Each structure stands twice: as C-alpha cells, then as structure tokens.
mmCIF file of C-alpha atoms in Angstrom:
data_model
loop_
_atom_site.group_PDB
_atom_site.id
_atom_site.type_symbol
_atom_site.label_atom_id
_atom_site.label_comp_id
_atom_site.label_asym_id
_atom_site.label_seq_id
_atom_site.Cartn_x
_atom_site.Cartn_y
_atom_site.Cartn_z
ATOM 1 C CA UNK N 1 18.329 3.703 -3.847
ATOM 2 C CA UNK N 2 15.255 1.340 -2.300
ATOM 3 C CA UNK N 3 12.117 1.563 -4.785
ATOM 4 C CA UNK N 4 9.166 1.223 -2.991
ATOM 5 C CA UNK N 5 5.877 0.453 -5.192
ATOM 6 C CA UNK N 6 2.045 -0.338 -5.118
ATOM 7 C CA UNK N 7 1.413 -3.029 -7.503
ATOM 8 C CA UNK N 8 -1.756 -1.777 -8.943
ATOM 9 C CA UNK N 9 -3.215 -1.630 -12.998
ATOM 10 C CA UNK N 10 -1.028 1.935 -13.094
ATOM 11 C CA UNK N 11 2.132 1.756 -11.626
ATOM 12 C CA UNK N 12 2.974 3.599 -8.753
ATOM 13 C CA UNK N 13 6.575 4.446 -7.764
ATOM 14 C CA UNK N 14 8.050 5.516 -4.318
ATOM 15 C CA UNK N 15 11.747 6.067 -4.328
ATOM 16 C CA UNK N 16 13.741 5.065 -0.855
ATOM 17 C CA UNK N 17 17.022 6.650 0.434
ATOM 18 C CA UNK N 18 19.359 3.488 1.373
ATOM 19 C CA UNK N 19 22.901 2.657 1.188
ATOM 20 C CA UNK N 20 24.918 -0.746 0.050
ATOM 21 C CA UNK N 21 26.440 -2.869 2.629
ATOM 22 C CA UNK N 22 27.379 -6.360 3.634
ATOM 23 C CA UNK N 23 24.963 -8.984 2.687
ATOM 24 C CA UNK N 24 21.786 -9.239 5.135
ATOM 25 C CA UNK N 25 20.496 -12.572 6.533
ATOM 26 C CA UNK N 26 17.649 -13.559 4.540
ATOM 27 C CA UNK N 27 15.040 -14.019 5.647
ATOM 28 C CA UNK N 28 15.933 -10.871 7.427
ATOM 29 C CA UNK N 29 16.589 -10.555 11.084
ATOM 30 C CA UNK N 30 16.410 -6.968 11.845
ATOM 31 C CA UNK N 31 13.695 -6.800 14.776
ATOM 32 C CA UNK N 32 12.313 -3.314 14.111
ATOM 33 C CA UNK N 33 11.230 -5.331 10.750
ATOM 34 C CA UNK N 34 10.411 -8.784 11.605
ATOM 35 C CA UNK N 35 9.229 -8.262 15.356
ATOM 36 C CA UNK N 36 7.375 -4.412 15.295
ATOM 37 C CA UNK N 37 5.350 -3.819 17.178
ATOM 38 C CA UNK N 38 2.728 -3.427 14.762
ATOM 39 C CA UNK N 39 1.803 -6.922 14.599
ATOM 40 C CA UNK N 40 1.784 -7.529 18.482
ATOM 41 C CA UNK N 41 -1.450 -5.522 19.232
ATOM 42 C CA UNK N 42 -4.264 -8.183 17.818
ATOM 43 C CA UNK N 43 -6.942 -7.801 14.510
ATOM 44 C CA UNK N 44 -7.667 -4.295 13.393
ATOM 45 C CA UNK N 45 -10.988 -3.100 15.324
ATOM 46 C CA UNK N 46 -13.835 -3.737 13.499
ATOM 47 C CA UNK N 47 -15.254 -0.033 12.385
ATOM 48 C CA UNK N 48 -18.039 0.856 9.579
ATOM 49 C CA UNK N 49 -16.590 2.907 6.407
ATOM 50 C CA UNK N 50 -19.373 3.712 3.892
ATOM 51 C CA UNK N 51 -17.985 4.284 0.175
ATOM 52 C CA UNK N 52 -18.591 7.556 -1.698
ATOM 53 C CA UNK N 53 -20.293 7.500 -4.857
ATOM 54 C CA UNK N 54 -18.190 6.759 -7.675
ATOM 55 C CA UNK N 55 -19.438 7.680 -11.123
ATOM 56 C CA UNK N 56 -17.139 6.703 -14.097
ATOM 57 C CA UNK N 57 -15.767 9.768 -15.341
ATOM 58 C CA UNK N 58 -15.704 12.285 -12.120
ATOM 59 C CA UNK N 59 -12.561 13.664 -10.848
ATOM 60 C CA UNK N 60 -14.635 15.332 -8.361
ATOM 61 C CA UNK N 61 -16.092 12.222 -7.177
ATOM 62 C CA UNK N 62 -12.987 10.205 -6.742
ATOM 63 C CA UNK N 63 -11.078 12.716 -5.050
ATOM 64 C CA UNK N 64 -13.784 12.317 -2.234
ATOM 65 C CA UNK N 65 -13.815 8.531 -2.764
ATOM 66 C CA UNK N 66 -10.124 8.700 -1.758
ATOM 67 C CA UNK N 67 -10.618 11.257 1.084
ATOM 68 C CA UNK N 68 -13.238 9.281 2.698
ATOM 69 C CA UNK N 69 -11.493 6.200 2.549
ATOM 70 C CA UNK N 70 -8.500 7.802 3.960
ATOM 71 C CA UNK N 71 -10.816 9.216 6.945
ATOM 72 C CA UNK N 72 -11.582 5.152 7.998
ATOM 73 C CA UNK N 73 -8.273 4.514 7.530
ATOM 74 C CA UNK N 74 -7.078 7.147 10.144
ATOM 75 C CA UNK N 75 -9.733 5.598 12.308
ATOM 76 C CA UNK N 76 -9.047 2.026 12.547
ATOM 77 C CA UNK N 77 -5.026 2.672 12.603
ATOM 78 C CA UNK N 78 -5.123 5.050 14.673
ATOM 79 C CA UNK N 79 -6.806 2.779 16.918
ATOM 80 C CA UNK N 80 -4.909 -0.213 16.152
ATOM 81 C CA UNK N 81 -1.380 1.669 16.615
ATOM 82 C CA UNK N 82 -2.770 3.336 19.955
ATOM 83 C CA UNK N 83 -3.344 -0.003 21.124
ATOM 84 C CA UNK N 84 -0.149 -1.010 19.853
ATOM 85 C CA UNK N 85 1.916 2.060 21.843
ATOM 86 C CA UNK N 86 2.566 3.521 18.138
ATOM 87 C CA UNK N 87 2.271 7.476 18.269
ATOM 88 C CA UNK N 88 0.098 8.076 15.486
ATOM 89 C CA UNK N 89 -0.792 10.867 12.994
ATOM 90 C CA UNK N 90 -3.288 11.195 10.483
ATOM 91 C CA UNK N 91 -2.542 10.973 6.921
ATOM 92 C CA UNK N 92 -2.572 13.914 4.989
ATOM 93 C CA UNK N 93 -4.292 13.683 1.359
ATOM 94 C CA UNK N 94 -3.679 17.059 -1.234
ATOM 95 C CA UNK N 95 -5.308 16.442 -4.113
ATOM 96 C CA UNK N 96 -3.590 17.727 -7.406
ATOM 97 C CA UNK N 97 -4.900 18.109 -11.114
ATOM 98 C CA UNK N 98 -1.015 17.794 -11.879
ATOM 99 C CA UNK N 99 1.480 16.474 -9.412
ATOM 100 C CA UNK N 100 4.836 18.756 -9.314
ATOM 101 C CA UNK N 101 7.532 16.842 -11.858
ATOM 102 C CA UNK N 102 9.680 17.144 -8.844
ATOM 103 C CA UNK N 103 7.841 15.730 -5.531
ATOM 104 C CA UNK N 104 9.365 15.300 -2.007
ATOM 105 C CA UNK N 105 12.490 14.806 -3.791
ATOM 106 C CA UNK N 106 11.389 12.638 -5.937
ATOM 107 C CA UNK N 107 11.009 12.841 -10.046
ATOM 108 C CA UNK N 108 6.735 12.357 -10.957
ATOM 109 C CA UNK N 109 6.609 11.245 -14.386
ATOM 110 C CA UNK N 110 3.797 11.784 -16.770
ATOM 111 C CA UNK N 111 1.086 9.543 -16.181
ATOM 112 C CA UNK N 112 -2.927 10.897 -16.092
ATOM 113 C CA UNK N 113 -3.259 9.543 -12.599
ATOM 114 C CA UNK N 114 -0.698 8.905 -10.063
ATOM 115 C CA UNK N 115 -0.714 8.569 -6.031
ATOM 116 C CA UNK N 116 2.812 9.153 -4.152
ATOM 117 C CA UNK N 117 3.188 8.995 -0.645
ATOM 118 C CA UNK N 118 5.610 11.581 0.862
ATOM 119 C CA UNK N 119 7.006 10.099 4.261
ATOM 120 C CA UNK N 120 8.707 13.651 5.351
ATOM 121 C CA UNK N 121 5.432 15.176 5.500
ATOM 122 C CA UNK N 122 3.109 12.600 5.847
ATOM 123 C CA UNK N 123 1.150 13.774 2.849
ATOM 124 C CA UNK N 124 -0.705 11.460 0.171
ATOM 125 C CA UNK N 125 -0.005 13.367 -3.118
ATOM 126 C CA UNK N 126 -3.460 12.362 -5.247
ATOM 127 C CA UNK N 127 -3.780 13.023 -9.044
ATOM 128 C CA UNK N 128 -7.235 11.608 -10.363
ATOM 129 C CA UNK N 129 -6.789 10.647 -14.179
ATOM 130 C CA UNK N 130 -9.405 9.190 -16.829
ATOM 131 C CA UNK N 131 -7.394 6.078 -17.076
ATOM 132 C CA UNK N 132 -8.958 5.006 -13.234
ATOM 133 C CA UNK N 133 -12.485 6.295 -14.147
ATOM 134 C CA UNK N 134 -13.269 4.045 -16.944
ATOM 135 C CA UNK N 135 -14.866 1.628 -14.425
ATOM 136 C CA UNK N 136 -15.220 2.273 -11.401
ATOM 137 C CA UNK N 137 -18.433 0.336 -9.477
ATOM 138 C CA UNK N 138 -15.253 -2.352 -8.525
ATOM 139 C CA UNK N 139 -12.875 -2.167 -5.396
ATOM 140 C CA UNK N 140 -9.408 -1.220 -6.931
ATOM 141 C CA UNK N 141 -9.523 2.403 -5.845
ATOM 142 C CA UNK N 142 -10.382 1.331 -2.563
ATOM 143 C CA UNK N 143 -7.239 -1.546 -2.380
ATOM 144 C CA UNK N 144 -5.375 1.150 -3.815
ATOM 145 C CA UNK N 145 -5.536 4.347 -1.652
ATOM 146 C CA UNK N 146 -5.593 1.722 1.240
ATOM 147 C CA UNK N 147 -2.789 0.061 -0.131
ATOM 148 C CA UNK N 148 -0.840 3.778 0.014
ATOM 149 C CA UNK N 149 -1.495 4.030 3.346
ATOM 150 C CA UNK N 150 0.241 1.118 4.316
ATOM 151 C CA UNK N 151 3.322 3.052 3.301
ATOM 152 C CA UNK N 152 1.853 5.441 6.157
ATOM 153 C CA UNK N 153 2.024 2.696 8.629
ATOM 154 C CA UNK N 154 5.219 1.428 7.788
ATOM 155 C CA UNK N 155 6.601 5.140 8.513
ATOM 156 C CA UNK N 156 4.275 5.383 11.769
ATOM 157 C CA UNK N 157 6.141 2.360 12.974
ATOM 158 C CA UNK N 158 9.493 2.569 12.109
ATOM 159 C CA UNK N 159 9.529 -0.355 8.852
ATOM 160 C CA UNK N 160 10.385 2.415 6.487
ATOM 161 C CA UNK N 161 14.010 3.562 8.458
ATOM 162 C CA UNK N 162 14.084 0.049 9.242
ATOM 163 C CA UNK N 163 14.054 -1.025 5.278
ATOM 164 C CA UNK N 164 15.772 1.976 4.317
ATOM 165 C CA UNK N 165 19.124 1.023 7.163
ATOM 166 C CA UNK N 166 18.880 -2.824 5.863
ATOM 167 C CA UNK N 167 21.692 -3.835 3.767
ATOM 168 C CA UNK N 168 22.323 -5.664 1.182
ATOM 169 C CA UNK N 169 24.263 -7.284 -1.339
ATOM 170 C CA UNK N 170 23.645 -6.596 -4.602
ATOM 171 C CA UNK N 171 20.257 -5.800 -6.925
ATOM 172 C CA UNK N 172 18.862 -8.787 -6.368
ATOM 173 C CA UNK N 173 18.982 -8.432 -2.570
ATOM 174 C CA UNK N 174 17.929 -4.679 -3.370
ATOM 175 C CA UNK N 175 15.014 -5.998 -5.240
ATOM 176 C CA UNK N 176 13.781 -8.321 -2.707
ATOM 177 C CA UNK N 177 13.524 -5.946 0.321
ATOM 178 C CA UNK N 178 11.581 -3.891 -1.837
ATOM 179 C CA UNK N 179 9.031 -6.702 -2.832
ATOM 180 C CA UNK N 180 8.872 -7.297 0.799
ATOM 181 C CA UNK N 181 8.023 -3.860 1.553
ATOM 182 C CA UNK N 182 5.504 -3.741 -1.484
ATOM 183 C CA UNK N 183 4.017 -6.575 -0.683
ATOM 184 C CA UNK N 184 3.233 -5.779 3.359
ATOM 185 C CA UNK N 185 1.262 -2.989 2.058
ATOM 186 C CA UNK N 186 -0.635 -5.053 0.375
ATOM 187 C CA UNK N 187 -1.565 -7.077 3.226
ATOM 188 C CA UNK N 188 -2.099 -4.015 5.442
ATOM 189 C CA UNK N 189 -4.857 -2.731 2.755
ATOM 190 C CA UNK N 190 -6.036 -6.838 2.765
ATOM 191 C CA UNK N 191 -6.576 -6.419 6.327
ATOM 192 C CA UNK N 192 -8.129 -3.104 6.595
ATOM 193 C CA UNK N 193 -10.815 -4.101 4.263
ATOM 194 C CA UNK N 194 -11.363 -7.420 6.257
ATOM 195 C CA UNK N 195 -11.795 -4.805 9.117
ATOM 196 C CA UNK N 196 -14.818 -3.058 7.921
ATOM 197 C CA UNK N 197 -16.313 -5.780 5.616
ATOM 198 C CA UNK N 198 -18.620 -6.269 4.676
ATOM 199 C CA UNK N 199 -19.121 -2.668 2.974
ATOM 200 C CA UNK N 200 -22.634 -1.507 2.604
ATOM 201 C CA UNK N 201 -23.852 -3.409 -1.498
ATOM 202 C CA UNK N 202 -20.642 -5.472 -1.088
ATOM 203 C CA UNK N 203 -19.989 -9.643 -1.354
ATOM 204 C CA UNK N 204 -17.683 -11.942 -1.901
ATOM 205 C CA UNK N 205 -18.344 -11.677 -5.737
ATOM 206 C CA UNK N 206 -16.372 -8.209 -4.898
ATOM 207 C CA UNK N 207 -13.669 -9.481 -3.192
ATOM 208 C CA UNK N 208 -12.820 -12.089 -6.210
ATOM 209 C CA UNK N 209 -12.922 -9.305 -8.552
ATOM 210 C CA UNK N 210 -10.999 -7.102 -6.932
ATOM 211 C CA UNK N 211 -8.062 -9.994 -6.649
ATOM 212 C CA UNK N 212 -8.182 -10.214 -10.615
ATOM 213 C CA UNK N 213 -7.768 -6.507 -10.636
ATOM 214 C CA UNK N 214 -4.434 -6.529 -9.204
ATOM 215 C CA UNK N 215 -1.275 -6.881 -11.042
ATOM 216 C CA UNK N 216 2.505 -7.545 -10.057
ATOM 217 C CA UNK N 217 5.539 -7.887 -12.022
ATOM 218 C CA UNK N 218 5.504 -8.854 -15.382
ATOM 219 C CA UNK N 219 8.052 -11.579 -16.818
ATOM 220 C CA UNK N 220 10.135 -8.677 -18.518
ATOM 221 C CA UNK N 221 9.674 -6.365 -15.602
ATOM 222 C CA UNK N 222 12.471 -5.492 -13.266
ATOM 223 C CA UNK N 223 11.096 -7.256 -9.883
ATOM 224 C CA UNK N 224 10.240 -4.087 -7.457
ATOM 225 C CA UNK N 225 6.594 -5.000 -6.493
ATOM 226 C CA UNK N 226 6.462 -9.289 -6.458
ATOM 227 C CA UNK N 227 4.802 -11.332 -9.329
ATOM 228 C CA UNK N 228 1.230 -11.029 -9.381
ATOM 229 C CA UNK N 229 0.102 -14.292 -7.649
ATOM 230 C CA UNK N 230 2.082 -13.646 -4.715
ATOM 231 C CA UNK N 231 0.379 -9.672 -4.587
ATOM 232 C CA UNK N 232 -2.958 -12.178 -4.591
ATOM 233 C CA UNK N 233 -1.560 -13.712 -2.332
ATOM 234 C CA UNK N 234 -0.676 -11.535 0.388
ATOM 235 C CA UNK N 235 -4.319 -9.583 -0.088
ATOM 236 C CA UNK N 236 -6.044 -12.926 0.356
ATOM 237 C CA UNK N 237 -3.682 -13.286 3.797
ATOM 238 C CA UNK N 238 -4.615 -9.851 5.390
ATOM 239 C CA UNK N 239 -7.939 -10.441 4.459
ATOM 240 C CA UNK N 240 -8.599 -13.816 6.011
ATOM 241 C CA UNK N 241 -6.714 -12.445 9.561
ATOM 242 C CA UNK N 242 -7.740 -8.680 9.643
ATOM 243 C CA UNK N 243 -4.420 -8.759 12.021
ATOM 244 C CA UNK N 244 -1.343 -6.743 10.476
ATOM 245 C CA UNK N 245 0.627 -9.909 12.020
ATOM 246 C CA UNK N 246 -0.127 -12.001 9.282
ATOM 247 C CA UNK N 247 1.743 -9.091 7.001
ATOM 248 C CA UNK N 248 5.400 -9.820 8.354
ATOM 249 C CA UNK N 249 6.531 -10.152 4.789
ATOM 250 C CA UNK N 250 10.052 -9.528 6.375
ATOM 251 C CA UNK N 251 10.317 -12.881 8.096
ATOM 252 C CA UNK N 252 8.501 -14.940 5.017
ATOM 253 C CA UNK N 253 10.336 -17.353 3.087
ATOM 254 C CA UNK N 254 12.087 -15.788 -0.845
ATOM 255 C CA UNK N 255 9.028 -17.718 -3.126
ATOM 256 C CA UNK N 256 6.847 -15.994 -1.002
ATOM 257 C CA UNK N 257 7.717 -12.410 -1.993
ATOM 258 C CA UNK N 258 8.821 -13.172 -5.334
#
C-alpha cells in the first residue's frame, strides 16, 4: 500500500492502492511521471484570490477560508490544465464536524482536524478542529488546503495511477515514491501561491513564516512525507517559478526528496 501525505503541523494521511514488483529505475523513468504533461504548459496564470477572514477560534470561518481558497484554486488549474490539454474538474470540498472513521476506503483516525482527499470522487473531506485555530493571521491553512489540492492535480493528470502502477523493491523504495509524491504537492501549493502573490496585507515577512510553519519527517518518523528542509525546499522551488515544471520531484535526484 502507497501512503500519500501532506507534511503539515497535523499530519495528514492518504492511503494509495499499489502492488510490489521488480525494482524501478531511480530516479524513475516512467513518462506519465517524469514527462506529464502538466509541466509542459508554462507558469500558472497570474489570477487575484482574496483571503477570507480568519478569526482564531471559528469553525465557521475556516470552513469558508478553505472553500474560497479552493474556488482560486479551480481557477488558475483549471486554466493551467486547459492550456495544458488536461480535462479538468473542479474540486469538490464537504465540510464535516466529524469525518466518517471509514472514508473512501480508507480508516480516519481521531484527530480534532483532519483534511483527506478522496481521488474516486474528487471530494476534499474537511474537518475544522481547535488545534488549527489557535493562530491563525499566518499562511499554513492556505499552504495546506492548497497543498491538498495538489493531490487533485496529480489525479487530473494521471501522477496518481502513474505512482500507484510504479514498482518497487522494497520499503525503502516504497517510501521514496511516496516522498516524491508528497513532496510535488508541495511545490504545486509553492507555485499556486507564487501565482496570485502578492495577497491583499501580504509580504515576504509572510512567506518566511509560513516556511517555518511547515514540518516533515522527524528523525524517529517512518519517512512518508521527506525531512523538513527538503518540504522547505520544494515550497521555496514552486514559489520562485510559479511553473508546476519546477515540481518534477519524480526525475530529482534521492537527497532531494529525502
């Protein structure tokens, strides 16, 4: 099974269907991975996308923060994956005050606040919990739900059947191709944010912050989502581009998406 996460302050798991083979070629070789067409059609178009007001505290609040964000995000990709000969959808977002335990086939555990992405039905599954509301005048909800919707993209353009028909040798190899797929979305949200910044009361002081924000794997964690400099890393790389061709995590070198 290929684990697919969003390295964020609360982790955020998306289990993957896939099946052990021979060893892959690494860096990986599969074209529908490391030559898709999502990185062939140029920058993201630049588009406006005014934040919601986001009081600490308000479930009400954040669940239209997300749903607003998600409304540029159909925008731009849409646009960008148009461009790109991509037939695109919009992304569904259902907000829940408790996520079903068992979610497009997949087991929710117990945290306050949780975001799963549901690639059968194109859905965002949102539960708002105090522990994101503490503080919330900073840019991690936006990274995050943007973040999720890379996982959109990936299943827009074929990455996700791609990564989930790449095989490999081993948990190590497992873990890898996961890291590479966590990481791209990272980029993706990196780039999407490049695409509409600067956001109305935002600077480069923002930017920074949100960077120390985000969190990888931890020295005792099990490897799914890439140690934290190289999530840092990857943000900083869609950001400075704004073109998803800088987020080909599949053809990047092993240090990079470790």
């Amino acid at each position: 099974m290929k684990i697919h996460m969003i390295a964020a302050l609360a982790a955020v798991t998306l289990p993957l269907s896939g099946t052990a083979a021979n060893a892959a070629v690494d860096p990986i070789d599969s074209p529908e991975l490391t030559k898709n067409e999502l990185y062939a059609a140029g920058p993201l178009p630049r588009t406006k996308c005014a934040e919601k007001r986001l009081r600490p505290g308000d479930k009400k609040q954040a669940r239209a923060y997300v749903s607003a964000v998600v409304a540029c995000l159909d925008k731009t990709w849409g646009r960008h994956l148009a461009k790109a000969g991509v037939d695109f959808a919009k992304l569904r977002v259902k907000h829940y005050s408790r996520i079903p335990k068992k979610y497009c086939g997949m087991d929710v555990g117990k945290e306050d606040a949780q975001i799963w992405y549901c690639d059968r039905t194109k859905t965002l599954a949102v539960q708002v919990g105090k522990s994101w509301l503490e503080e919330t005048d900073d840019l991690w909800l936006f990274q995050l739900t943007s973040a999720m919707y890379g996982m959109h993209v990936q299943q827009l353009t074929g990455i996700t059947d791609a990564h989930n028909d790449e095989p490999y040798d081993g948990e190590a190899e497992l873990r890898e191709q996961s890291r590479r797929a966590n990481l791209q979305t990272e980029c993706l949200a990196g780039a999407f944010l490049k695409s509409v910044w600067p956001l109305k009361g935002r600077n480069s002081r923002d930017f920074r912050e949100l960077l120390s924000l985000m969190r990888g794997d931890g020295r005792k964690d099990e490897r799914w989502l890439g140690k934290t400099a190289n999530v840092r890393a990857w943000i900083k790389r869609g950001f400075a581009t704004g073109d998803p061709k800088s987020c080909n995590t599949w053809s990047a070198s092993s240090s990079r998406v470790a």
